CSV table of C-alpha atoms in Angstrom, one decimal:
chain,number,residue,atom,x,y,z
A,1,MET,CA,136.8,-7.6,-25.5
A,2,ASN,CA,134.5,-5.8,-27.3
A,3,VAL,CA,131.9,-4.3,-25.3
A,4,THR,CA,127.8,-3.6,-26.6
A,5,THR,CA,125.1,-2.4,-25.7
A,6,SER,CA,121.2,-3.2,-26.2
A,7,SER,CA,117.9,-2.1,-25.1
A,8,ASN,CA,116.8,-5.5,-25.6
A,9,LEU,CA,117.6,-9.3,-24.5
A,10,ASP,CA,117.7,-11.7,-27.1
A,11,ILE,CA,118.4,-14.8,-25.8
A,12,THR,CA,119.6,-16.1,-29.1
A,13,LYS,CA,122.7,-14.0,-29.5
A,14,TYR,CA,124.1,-14.9,-26.4
A,15,ASN,CA,126.1,-18.1,-24.6
A,16,GLY,CA,125.7,-16.7,-21.2
A,17,ILE,CA,123.3,-14.6,-19.7
A,18,ILE,CA,123.7,-13.0,-15.9
A,19,ILE,CA,120.5,-11.3,-14.5
A,20,PRO,CA,120.9,-9.6,-11.3
A,21,CYS,CA,117.8,-9.3,-9.3
A,22,PHE,CA,116.3,-8.2,-6.0
A,23,GLU,CA,115.6,-10.2,-3.1
A,24,GLY,CA,111.5,-10.6,-2.6
A,25,GLN,CA,111.4,-9.6,-6.4
A,26,GLN,CA,109.6,-12.4,-8.8
A,27,PRO,CA,111.7,-11.9,-11.8
A,28,SER,CA,110.6,-11.1,-15.3
A,29,LEU,CA,110.7,-14.1,-17.2
A,30,GLU,CA,108.4,-13.1,-20.2
A,31,THR,CA,111.7,-13.0,-22.8
A,32,LEU,CA,113.4,-16.2,-21.1
A,33,PRO,CA,112.8,-19.9,-21.8
A,34,GLN,CA,109.5,-21.2,-20.1
A,35,GLN,CA,111.9,-23.8,-18.3
A,36,THR,CA,113.5,-21.0,-16.3
A,37,ALA,CA,111.3,-21.0,-13.6
A,38,THR,CA,111.5,-24.2,-13.1
A,39,TYR,CA,115.3,-24.2,-12.8
A,40,LEU,CA,115.2,-21.4,-10.4
A,41,LYS,CA,112.7,-23.3,-8.1
A,42,ALA,CA,115.0,-26.1,-7.6
A,43,ASN,CA,118.2,-23.7,-7.0
A,44,LYS,CA,115.8,-22.4,-4.5
A,45,PHE,CA,116.7,-18.7,-5.6
A,46,GLU,CA,115.4,-16.1,-4.0
A,47,GLY,CA,117.9,-13.3,-4.9
A,48,LYS,CA,119.6,-13.1,-1.1
A,49,TYR,CA,122.7,-11.2,-1.5
A,50,GLU,CA,125.5,-13.3,-2.2
A,51,SER,CA,123.2,-16.1,-3.8
A,52,ASN,CA,123.2,-17.4,-7.7
A,53,ALA,CA,121.6,-19.9,-9.7
A,54,LEU,CA,123.5,-21.3,-12.9
A,55,PHE,CA,121.8,-23.4,-15.1
A,56,SER,CA,121.9,-24.8,-18.9
A,57,ILE,CA,119.2,-24.5,-21.5
A,58,PRO,CA,119.4,-26.3,-24.7
A,59,LEU,CA,118.7,-23.4,-27.5
A,60,GLU,CA,118.8,-25.0,-31.2
A,61,GLU,CA,122.0,-26.7,-31.3
A,62,THR,CA,124.1,-25.0,-28.3
A,63,LEU,CA,123.2,-24.6,-24.7
A,64,VAL,CA,122.8,-21.1,-23.1
A,65,GLN,CA,124.3,-20.5,-19.4
A,66,TYR,CA,121.9,-18.8,-17.4
A,67,LEU,CA,123.2,-17.1,-14.5
A,68,PHE,CA,120.8,-15.4,-12.0
A,69,VAL,CA,122.4,-13.5,-9.6
A,70,GLY,CA,121.1,-11.8,-5.7
A,71,LEU,CA,121.4,-8.5,-5.2
A,72,GLY,CA,119.8,-8.8,-1.5
A,73,LYS,CA,117.0,-6.1,-0.5
A,74,LYS,CA,116.8,-3.1,-2.6
A,75,GLU,CA,116.7,-0.8,0.2
A,76,GLU,CA,120.5,-2.5,1.7
A,77,LEU,CA,122.1,-2.2,-2.0
A,78,THR,CA,125.5,-0.6,-2.5
A,79,VAL,CA,127.3,0.3,-5.5
A,80,GLU,CA,130.1,-1.7,-4.1
A,81,LYS,CA,127.6,-4.7,-3.5
A,82,ALA,CA,126.8,-4.9,-6.9
A,83,MET,CA,130.0,-4.3,-7.8
A,84,CYS,CA,130.7,-7.4,-6.0
A,85,ALA,CA,127.7,-9.5,-7.1
A,86,ILE,CA,127.7,-9.3,-10.9
A,87,GLY,CA,131.5,-8.8,-11.2
A,88,SER,CA,131.8,-12.1,-9.6
A,89,ALA,CA,129.2,-13.6,-11.9
A,90,VAL,CA,130.9,-12.6,-14.7
A,91,LYS,CA,134.3,-14.0,-13.6
A,92,THR,CA,132.3,-17.1,-13.3
A,93,LEU,CA,131.0,-17.0,-16.8
A,94,SER,CA,134.4,-16.1,-18.0
A,95,LYS,CA,135.8,-19.4,-16.8
A,96,LYS,CA,132.9,-20.9,-18.8
A,97,GLU,CA,134.7,-20.7,-22.4
A,98,LEU,CA,131.5,-18.7,-23.5
A,99,ALA,CA,132.3,-16.4,-26.5
A,100,SER,CA,129.6,-14.2,-25.8
A,101,VAL,CA,127.7,-12.7,-22.7
A,102,ALA,CA,125.1,-10.4,-21.4
A,103,VAL,CA,124.7,-8.5,-18.4
A,104,SER,CA,120.9,-7.9,-17.9
A,105,PHE,CA,120.0,-4.9,-15.7
A,106,THR,CA,116.5,-5.1,-16.8
A,107,GLU,CA,115.4,-5.9,-13.4
A,108,ILE,CA,117.0,-2.9,-11.9
A,109,GLU,CA,114.9,0.2,-11.2
A,110,GLU,CA,116.2,3.0,-13.5
A,111,SER,CA,116.4,5.4,-10.5
A,112,ILE,CA,118.8,3.1,-9.5
A,113,LEU,CA,120.8,3.4,-12.5
A,114,THR,CA,122.7,6.1,-11.7
A,115,GLU,CA,126.1,7.1,-14.5
A,116,HIS,CA,128.3,6.2,-11.1
A,117,PHE,CA,126.5,2.9,-10.1
A,118,VAL,CA,126.7,1.8,-14.3
A,119,LEU,CA,130.1,2.7,-14.7
A,120,SER,CA,131.4,1.0,-11.6
A,121,VAL,CA,129.3,-1.9,-12.2
A,122,VAL,CA,130.8,-1.7,-15.8
A,123,LYS,CA,134.7,-1.2,-14.7
A,124,ALA,CA,134.1,-4.6,-12.0
A,125,CYS,CA,132.6,-6.4,-15.0
A,126,SER,CA,135.9,-5.8,-17.3
A,127,LEU,CA,138.1,-6.3,-14.3
A,128,ALA,CA,136.1,-9.5,-13.8
A,129,CYS,CA,137.5,-10.9,-17.3
A,130,TYR,CA,141.3,-10.3,-16.3
A,131,ALA,CA,143.8,-13.1,-16.7
A,132,PHE,CA,147.3,-13.1,-16.2
A,133,ASP,CA,148.1,-16.3,-18.5
A,134,LYS,CA,150.4,-15.6,-21.3
A,135,PHE,CA,153.0,-18.2,-19.7
A,136,MET,CA,150.0,-20.5,-19.3
A,137,GLU,CA,149.9,-23.0,-22.2
A,138,LYS,CA,146.4,-24.9,-21.8
A,139,GLU,CA,144.8,-21.5,-20.6
A,140,LYS,CA,145.6,-19.5,-23.4
A,141,GLU,CA,144.1,-21.9,-25.9
A,142,LYS,CA,140.9,-21.4,-23.5
A,143,GLN,CA,137.9,-19.7,-25.2
A,144,LYS,CA,137.7,-16.2,-23.8
A,145,ILE,CA,134.6,-13.8,-23.7
A,146,GLU,CA,134.8,-11.7,-27.3
A,147,THR,CA,131.4,-9.8,-26.7
A,148,LEU,CA,129.9,-8.6,-23.5
A,149,THR,CA,126.9,-6.9,-23.8
A,150,TYR,CA,125.2,-4.8,-21.3
A,151,ILE,CA,121.0,-4.8,-21.6
A,152,LEU,CA,120.0,-1.6,-20.5
A,153,SER,CA,118.0,1.8,-22.0
A,154,GLN,CA,120.4,3.4,-24.2
A,155,THR,CA,120.8,6.9,-22.1
A,156,HIS,CA,123.8,4.7,-20.0
A,157,ILE,CA,125.8,4.4,-23.1
A,158,GLN,CA,128.1,7.0,-22.2
A,159,ALA,CA,128.4,5.3,-18.7
A,160,VAL,CA,129.3,2.1,-20.0
A,161,LYS,CA,132.0,3.8,-22.1
A,162,LYS,CA,133.6,5.3,-18.8
A,163,GLY,CA,133.6,1.8,-16.6
A,164,VAL,CA,135.0,0.4,-20.0
A,165,SER,CA,137.9,3.1,-20.1
A,166,ILE,CA,139.0,3.2,-16.3
A,167,ALA,CA,139.1,-0.4,-16.5
A,168,GLU,CA,141.5,-0.4,-19.5
A,169,ASP,CA,143.8,1.9,-17.4
A,170,ILE,CA,143.7,-0.2,-14.6
A,171,THR,CA,144.2,-3.2,-16.5
A,172,LEU,CA,147.6,-1.8,-18.0
A,173,ALA,CA,148.8,-0.9,-14.5
A,174,ARG,CA,147.6,-5.0,-14.0
A,175,LEU,CA,149.6,-6.1,-16.7
A,176,LEU,CA,152.2,-3.7,-15.5
A,177,VAL,CA,152.8,-5.5,-12.0
A,178,ASP,CA,152.2,-9.0,-13.0
A,179,GLU,CA,154.9,-9.4,-15.3
A,180,PRO,CA,157.7,-11.0,-14.2
A,181,ALA,CA,160.5,-9.3,-13.0
A,182,ASN,CA,163.3,-10.5,-15.6
A,183,LEU,CA,160.6,-9.4,-18.5
A,184,MET,CA,159.9,-5.6,-16.5
A,185,LYS,CA,163.2,-4.0,-16.0
A,186,PRO,CA,163.4,-0.3,-16.1
A,187,LYS,CA,163.9,0.0,-19.7
A,188,ASN,CA,161.0,-1.8,-20.1
A,189,VAL,CA,158.7,0.5,-17.6
A,190,VAL,CA,160.0,3.3,-20.1
A,191,GLU,CA,159.0,1.4,-23.4
A,192,VAL,CA,155.2,1.0,-22.0
A,193,ALA,CA,155.0,4.3,-20.8
A,194,THR,CA,156.3,6.1,-24.2
A,195,ARG,CA,153.6,3.9,-26.0
A,196,VAL,CA,151.1,5.2,-23.3
A,197,CYS,CA,152.4,9.0,-23.9
A,198,GLN,CA,152.4,8.7,-27.9
A,199,LYS,CA,148.5,7.1,-27.6
A,200,ALA,CA,147.4,9.8,-25.3
A,201,GLY,CA,149.5,12.5,-26.6
A,202,ILE,CA,151.2,13.3,-24.0
A,203,GLU,CA,154.4,14.9,-23.4
A,204,MET,CA,157.6,12.7,-22.1
A,205,LYS,CA,160.8,13.0,-21.2
A,206,VAL,CA,163.4,10.0,-20.2
A,207,PHE,CA,166.4,10.6,-18.1
A,208,GLU,CA,169.5,8.2,-18.2
A,209,LYS,CA,172.0,7.4,-15.3
A,210,GLU,CA,174.6,10.2,-16.4
A,211,GLU,CA,171.4,13.1,-16.3
A,212,ILE,CA,170.3,11.9,-13.1
A,213,GLU,CA,173.8,11.8,-12.1
A,214,LYS,CA,174.0,15.4,-13.0
A,215,MET,CA,170.9,16.5,-11.2
A,216,ASN,CA,172.6,15.0,-7.7
A,217,MET,CA,169.6,12.7,-7.2
A,218,ASN,CA,172.4,10.4,-4.9
A,219,ALA,CA,169.1,8.8,-2.8
A,220,PHE,CA,167.7,7.2,-5.7
A,221,LEU,CA,170.9,6.2,-7.5
A,222,SER,CA,171.9,4.8,-4.3
A,223,VAL,CA,169.3,2.5,-4.2
A,224,ALA,CA,169.7,1.8,-8.1
A,225,LYS,CA,173.6,0.9,-7.6
A,226,GLY,CA,173.6,-2.5,-6.7
A,227,SER,CA,171.9,-3.5,-9.9
A,228,ASP,CA,173.4,-4.4,-13.7
A,229,GLU,CA,169.9,-2.4,-15.0
A,230,GLU,CA,170.4,1.4,-15.1
A,231,PRO,CA,167.7,3.4,-13.7
A,232,ARG,CA,165.2,5.8,-15.4
A,233,LEU,CA,163.4,8.8,-14.4
A,234,ILE,CA,160.4,9.1,-16.2
A,235,VAL,CA,158.5,12.5,-16.8
A,236,MET,CA,155.0,12.6,-18.3
A,237,LYS,CA,153.3,16.0,-18.8
A,238,TYR,CA,149.4,16.5,-19.1
A,239,ASN,CA,148.9,20.2,-20.0
A,240,GLY,CA,145.4,20.7,-19.7
A,241,ASN,CA,145.4,24.2,-18.3
A,242,PRO,CA,148.3,26.3,-19.8
A,243,GLU,CA,147.5,29.5,-18.7
A,244,SER,CA,147.7,28.7,-15.0
A,245,ASP,CA,150.9,28.1,-12.8
A,246,GLU,CA,149.3,25.2,-10.9
A,247,ILE,CA,150.6,22.4,-11.7
A,248,VAL,CA,149.8,18.3,-9.8
A,249,ALA,CA,152.6,16.1,-9.6
A,250,LEU,CA,152.1,12.4,-9.4
A,251,VAL,CA,155.0,10.5,-8.1
A,252,GLY,CA,155.1,6.8,-7.9
A,253,LYS,CA,157.3,4.3,-6.8
A,254,GLY,CA,159.3,2.6,-9.6
A,255,LEU,CA,160.9,-0.5,-7.8
A,256,THR,CA,160.8,-3.4,-10.8
A,257,TYR,CA,162.1,-5.5,-8.0
A,258,ASP,CA,163.1,-5.2,-4.7
A,259,SER,CA,165.9,-7.9,-2.7
A,260,GLY,CA,165.7,-5.9,0.0
A,261,GLY,CA,169.5,-5.3,-0.6
A,262,TYR,CA,171.8,-6.3,2.0
A,263,SER,CA,168.9,-5.9,4.4
A,264,ILE,CA,167.7,-9.2,2.5
A,265,LYS,CA,164.3,-10.3,2.5
A,266,PRO,CA,163.0,-13.7,3.1
A,267,THR,CA,162.6,-15.8,0.4
A,268,ASN,CA,159.0,-16.0,0.6
A,269,SER,CA,158.9,-12.5,0.9
A,270,MET,CA,160.8,-11.6,-2.5
A,271,ILE,CA,158.5,-14.1,-4.7
A,272,THR,CA,155.9,-11.1,-5.2
A,273,MET,CA,158.5,-8.0,-5.6
A,274,LYS,CA,157.7,-7.5,-8.7
A,275,SER,CA,154.6,-5.8,-7.5
A,276,ASP,CA,157.1,-3.2,-5.7
A,277,MET,CA,156.1,-0.8,-9.1
A,278,GLY,CA,152.6,-0.7,-8.2
A,279,GLY,CA,152.8,3.0,-7.6
A,280,SER,CA,154.4,3.8,-10.8
A,281,ALA,CA,152.0,1.6,-12.7
A,282,ALA,CA,149.1,3.7,-10.9
A,283,VAL,CA,150.6,7.0,-12.1
A,284,ILE,CA,151.2,5.3,-15.8
A,285,GLY,CA,147.4,4.3,-15.7
A,286,ALA,CA,145.9,7.5,-14.4
A,287,MET,CA,148.0,9.6,-16.7
A,288,SER,CA,146.3,7.5,-20.0
A,289,ALA,CA,143.0,8.0,-17.9
A,290,ILE,CA,143.5,11.8,-17.3
A,291,ALA,CA,144.4,12.5,-20.9
A,292,LYS,CA,141.4,10.8,-22.0
A,293,GLU,CA,139.0,12.7,-19.6
A,294,ALA,CA,141.0,15.8,-20.6
A,295,PRO,CA,140.4,17.9,-17.1
A,296,LYS,CA,141.2,21.7,-17.1
A,297,ILE,CA,144.6,21.3,-15.0
A,298,ASN,CA,147.9,20.4,-15.3
A,299,VAL,CA,149.6,17.3,-14.2
A,300,VAL,CA,153.4,16.2,-14.2
A,301,GLY,CA,153.7,12.3,-13.9
A,302,ILE,CA,156.9,11.1,-12.5
A,303,ILE,CA,158.7,7.6,-11.8
A,304,ALA,CA,162.1,7.0,-10.6
A,305,THR,CA,162.4,3.4,-12.0
A,306,CYS,CA,165.1,0.8,-10.9
A,307,GLU,CA,166.1,-2.2,-9.2
A,308,ASN,CA,167.1,-2.8,-5.3
A,309,MET,CA,169.7,-5.4,-5.7
A,310,ILE,CA,173.0,-6.9,-3.7
A,311,SER,CA,176.8,-6.5,-5.7
A,312,GLY,CA,179.7,-5.3,-4.5
A,313,ARG,CA,178.5,-1.4,-5.7
A,314,ALA,CA,175.2,-1.7,-3.7
A,315,TYR,CA,174.3,0.4,-0.8
A,316,LEU,CA,175.0,-0.6,2.8
A,317,PRO,CA,173.7,0.2,6.2
A,318,GLY,CA,175.5,3.0,8.0
A,319,ASP,CA,175.9,4.7,4.7
A,320,VAL,CA,175.2,8.4,4.7
A,321,LEU,CA,173.9,9.9,1.5
A,322,THR,CA,173.0,13.5,0.0
A,323,SER,CA,169.9,14.0,-1.5
A,324,MET,CA,169.0,16.1,-4.3
A,325,SER,CA,167.6,18.5,-2.0
A,326,GLY,CA,170.9,18.7,0.1
A,327,LYS,CA,169.6,16.9,3.1
A,328,THR,CA,171.5,13.9,4.5
A,329,ILE,CA,170.3,10.5,5.2
A,330,GLU,CA,171.4,7.9,7.5
A,331,ILE,CA,170.8,4.5,5.6
A,332,VAL,CA,169.6,2.2,8.6
A,333,ASN,CA,167.7,-0.3,6.6
A,334,THR,CA,168.4,-0.9,2.5
A,335,ASP,CA,165.1,-2.5,2.5
A,336,ALA,CA,163.4,1.1,3.5
A,337,GLU,CA,164.6,2.1,-0.2
A,338,GLY,CA,161.4,2.9,-1.9
A,339,ARG,CA,161.1,6.5,-0.1
A,340,LEU,CA,164.8,7.2,-0.8
A,341,THR,CA,163.6,7.2,-4.5
A,342,LEU,CA,160.6,9.1,-3.4
A,343,ALA,CA,162.5,11.7,-1.9
A,344,ASP,CA,164.6,12.7,-5.0
A,345,ALA,CA,161.8,12.3,-7.5
A,346,ILE,CA,159.6,14.7,-5.4
A,347,THR,CA,162.5,17.2,-5.0
A,348,TYR,CA,162.8,16.8,-8.9
A,349,ALA,CA,158.7,17.3,-9.4
A,350,ILE,CA,159.4,20.7,-7.4
A,351,GLN,CA,162.9,22.3,-8.4
A,352,LYS,CA,162.2,21.3,-12.2
A,353,GLU,CA,158.5,20.6,-12.8
A,354,HIS,CA,157.7,23.4,-10.2
A,355,ALA,CA,154.9,21.4,-8.8
A,356,THR,CA,152.4,22.9,-6.7
A,357,LYS,CA,150.6,20.0,-5.0
A,358,ILE,CA,152.3,16.6,-4.5
A,359,VAL,CA,150.3,13.0,-4.5
A,360,ASP,CA,152.7,10.4,-4.1
A,361,ILE,CA,151.9,6.6,-4.4
A,362,CYS,CA,153.7,3.5,-3.6
A,363,THR,CA,154.0,0.2,-2.3
A,364,LEU,CA,155.9,1.4,0.7
A,365,THR,CA,155.2,-0.5,4.0
A,366,GLY,CA,154.6,-3.9,5.4
A,367,ALA,CA,153.2,-1.7,8.5
A,368,VAL,CA,150.1,-0.6,6.5
A,369,VAL,CA,149.3,-4.5,5.1
A,370,VAL,CA,149.5,-5.3,9.1
A,371,ALA,CA,147.1,-2.2,10.1
A,372,LEU,CA,144.8,-2.3,7.2
A,373,GLY,CA,145.1,-5.5,5.2
A,374,GLU,CA,144.5,-5.6,1.3
A,375,ASP,CA,141.5,-3.8,1.3
A,376,TYR,CA,142.5,-0.2,2.0
A,377,ALA,CA,145.3,2.0,1.0
A,378,GLY,CA,146.6,4.1,3.8
A,379,VAL,CA,146.8,7.9,3.5
A,380,ILE,CA,148.6,10.2,5.1
A,381,THR,CA,148.3,14.4,4.6
A,382,ARG,CA,148.8,17.1,7.2
A,383,GLU,CA,145.7,19.1,5.7
A,384,ASP,CA,142.3,18.2,6.5
A,385,SER,CA,141.0,20.0,3.2
A,386,LEU,CA,143.2,17.3,1.0
A,387,TRP,CA,142.0,14.2,3.4
A,388,GLU,CA,138.7,15.8,2.2
A,389,ASP,CA,139.2,15.7,-1.4
A,390,ILE,CA,140.9,12.3,-1.5
A,391,GLN,CA,138.2,10.7,0.5
A,392,ALA,CA,135.6,11.9,-1.7
A,393,SER,CA,137.2,11.1,-4.8
A,394,ALA,CA,137.8,7.6,-3.5
A,395,LYS,CA,134.3,7.2,-3.3
A,396,ARG,CA,133.7,8.4,-6.5
A,397,ALA,CA,136.5,5.8,-7.5
A,398,THR,CA,135.2,2.8,-5.2
A,399,GLU,CA,138.7,2.7,-3.5
A,400,SER,CA,138.8,1.7,-0.1
A,401,ILE,CA,141.3,4.2,2.1
A,402,TRP,CA,141.7,5.0,5.7
A,403,ARG,CA,143.7,8.1,6.8
A,404,MET,CA,147.0,7.3,9.2
A,405,PRO,CA,148.0,9.6,11.5
A,406,ILE,CA,151.0,12.0,11.1
A,407,ASP,CA,152.8,14.4,13.8
A,408,LYS,CA,156.0,15.4,15.4
A,409,ASN,CA,156.2,11.8,17.4
A,410,PHE,CA,156.6,10.0,13.7
A,411,GLU,CA,159.1,12.7,12.5
A,412,LYS,CA,161.4,12.2,16.0
A,413,LYS,CA,161.1,8.2,15.0
A,414,ASN,CA,163.1,9.6,11.6
A,415,LYS,CA,165.8,11.5,13.5
A,416,SER,CA,169.8,10.6,13.3
A,417,THR,CA,172.7,11.1,15.2
A,418,ILE,CA,175.0,11.4,12.3
A,419,ALA,CA,173.0,13.1,9.3
A,420,ASP,CA,170.1,15.2,8.9
A,421,ILE,CA,167.2,12.2,9.0
A,422,LYS,CA,167.3,8.2,8.7
A,423,ASN,CA,165.7,6.3,6.5
A,424,SER,CA,163.5,4.1,9.0
A,425,GLY,CA,162.0,4.9,12.3
A,426,GLY,CA,161.6,1.2,12.9
A,427,ARG,CA,159.0,-1.5,13.5
A,428,TRP,CA,156.1,0.2,15.5
A,429,GLY,CA,153.9,2.5,13.7
A,430,GLY,CA,156.0,2.2,10.2
A,431,CYS,CA,153.1,3.5,8.2
A,432,SER,CA,153.3,6.6,10.0
A,433,SER,CA,157.0,6.9,10.2
A,434,ALA,CA,157.7,6.3,6.8
A,435,GLY,CA,155.2,8.6,5.5
A,436,ALA,CA,157.1,11.4,7.7
A,437,PHE,CA,160.3,10.4,5.8
A,438,VAL,CA,158.4,11.3,2.4
A,439,GLY,CA,156.9,14.1,3.9
A,440,ALA,CA,160.2,15.5,5.3
A,441,PHE,CA,161.2,16.2,1.2
A,442,THR,CA,158.1,18.0,0.4
A,443,GLU,CA,158.9,21.6,1.5
A,444,GLY,CA,155.6,22.6,3.1
A,445,LYS,CA,154.0,22.2,-0.4
A,446,PRO,CA,150.2,20.6,-0.1
A,447,TRP,CA,151.0,16.8,-0.3
A,448,ILE,CA,149.1,13.5,0.3
A,449,HIS,CA,150.4,10.1,0.6
A,450,ILE,CA,149.0,7.0,-0.8
A,451,ASP,CA,150.8,3.5,0.6
A,452,ILE,CA,149.2,0.8,-1.6
A,453,ALA,CA,151.1,-1.9,-0.1
A,454,GLY,CA,148.4,-4.1,0.9
A,455,SER,CA,145.8,-2.8,-1.9
A,456,ALA,CA,148.1,-3.3,-5.1
A,457,TYR,CA,148.8,-6.8,-4.8
A,458,LEU,CA,146.1,-9.8,-3.5
A,459,GLU,CA,147.3,-12.6,-2.2
A,460,SER,CA,144.0,-14.5,-3.5
A,461,GLU,CA,141.4,-13.8,-5.5
A,462,LYS,CA,138.4,-11.2,-4.7
A,463,PRO,CA,134.9,-11.4,-6.2
A,464,TYR,CA,136.2,-9.9,-9.2
A,465,PHE,CA,139.9,-9.5,-9.0
A,466,THR,CA,141.8,-12.9,-9.7
A,467,ALA,CA,145.0,-13.0,-7.6
A,468,GLY,CA,147.8,-11.0,-7.9
A,469,ALA,CA,147.4,-6.9,-9.3
A,470,THR,CA,144.7,-4.4,-8.6
A,471,GLY,CA,145.6,-1.7,-10.5
A,472,SER,CA,144.8,0.1,-6.9
A,473,GLY,CA,145.2,3.6,-7.0
A,474,VAL,CA,144.7,4.3,-10.9
A,475,HIS,CA,140.8,5.4,-10.6
A,476,LEU,CA,141.9,7.0,-7.2
A,477,LEU,CA,144.5,9.4,-8.8
A,478,THR,CA,142.2,10.2,-12.0
A,479,GLU,CA,139.0,11.1,-9.7
A,480,LEU,CA,141.3,13.3,-7.6
A,481,VAL,CA,142.9,15.2,-10.6
A,482,LYS,CA,139.3,15.9,-12.0
A,483,HIS,CA,138.0,16.8,-8.2
A,484,TRP,CA,140.6,19.6,-8.2
A,485,ALA,CA,140.1,20.6,-11.6
A,486,LYS,CA,136.2,21.8,-11.3
């Protein structure tokens, strides 16, 4: 999709026109067809939030679709509300088979159109055009929006470009997660990461099974050994400040499919398990975005990618593993596999890449979905200053997060009677005990844990999202890294 900007609204250039308006404010209609006022009156459009008026007006030999969108009262408007209202409008017109659509900001005061506001709304509009329809022959044939034009002052061009850019990286993550598991194997994740790194000029190294074995990454390997697909360890390096020894590690969970292993999932829970690599998708998307932004900081993205399957080789409940760190792990649940891959990936980050800060991101627990639903990611950190950092970053990224507790009580849940630690603390407080397990491998480094099990994949559509992958975490990680680079 081509994205352009224009200072003036020329109605002859577009098949669809979106005009957001405030409640109690008469929209300016000088450049619009005479019938517009009549249609607005017929639709009883008053600009109330979540209200709209959609109608068609003939122009020469075509029909132009007009969609007036209510923003509600001006003093009550937030960036998130604007994203939902305007993004939803773009999603509506994206289904109308229109080649060219304009989004007019002419009814919104310049004082409201900050860089953050424009960037965020443009991001939402770009994400609203996403459709994973490659396997739907009739849907593929439908006309998609080819050109999306924003009508606003040309002083906002950079904000528009930034919004489009981050949306592209979020879309990359969505495509990775939405791809069926029979087509997105560990080797395919490597292929995508390779293309991203080559385009971004990022250094990349891929470790095959034999090399992983030499590093004694037995927790990771145990998860992978039930599958015929060999695991891969992907390492992506962005060196933005070669003079510094500080290195931020972004560690993404990369289970391209999770059957649960011998602690097998029910069928309904398996259907969406292609999404269990949402953390790795977020890291790949974020590394692309970080390279574009070029902050003065060193970042290493690490992904331990594999499948968790059942076979005669698969690991079993009751097994005891020795992780790369040397800690022994009692396996009490083979469906608590993601934390095992993260444990070795974090150890690798510290021991081999000399990471000084750790951020892991993962679709780790059903418990976080029960606690927070699909709108929030659960965040765990021991340090208040790190929480403040990620909270500020989440606001800039317009991603919702919630701090979950971690203390000795949750660490005790993971205590084993036969090994150093066990891989599940049970059902109660599952998000925090899982986070505490991961934290046991961070060697005291500053650490943030992000559980996106709810926010990474939607069961039903939302204002500017279709059902399926969301790309949760891409923008958040990017903003966090930029924050630390200041």
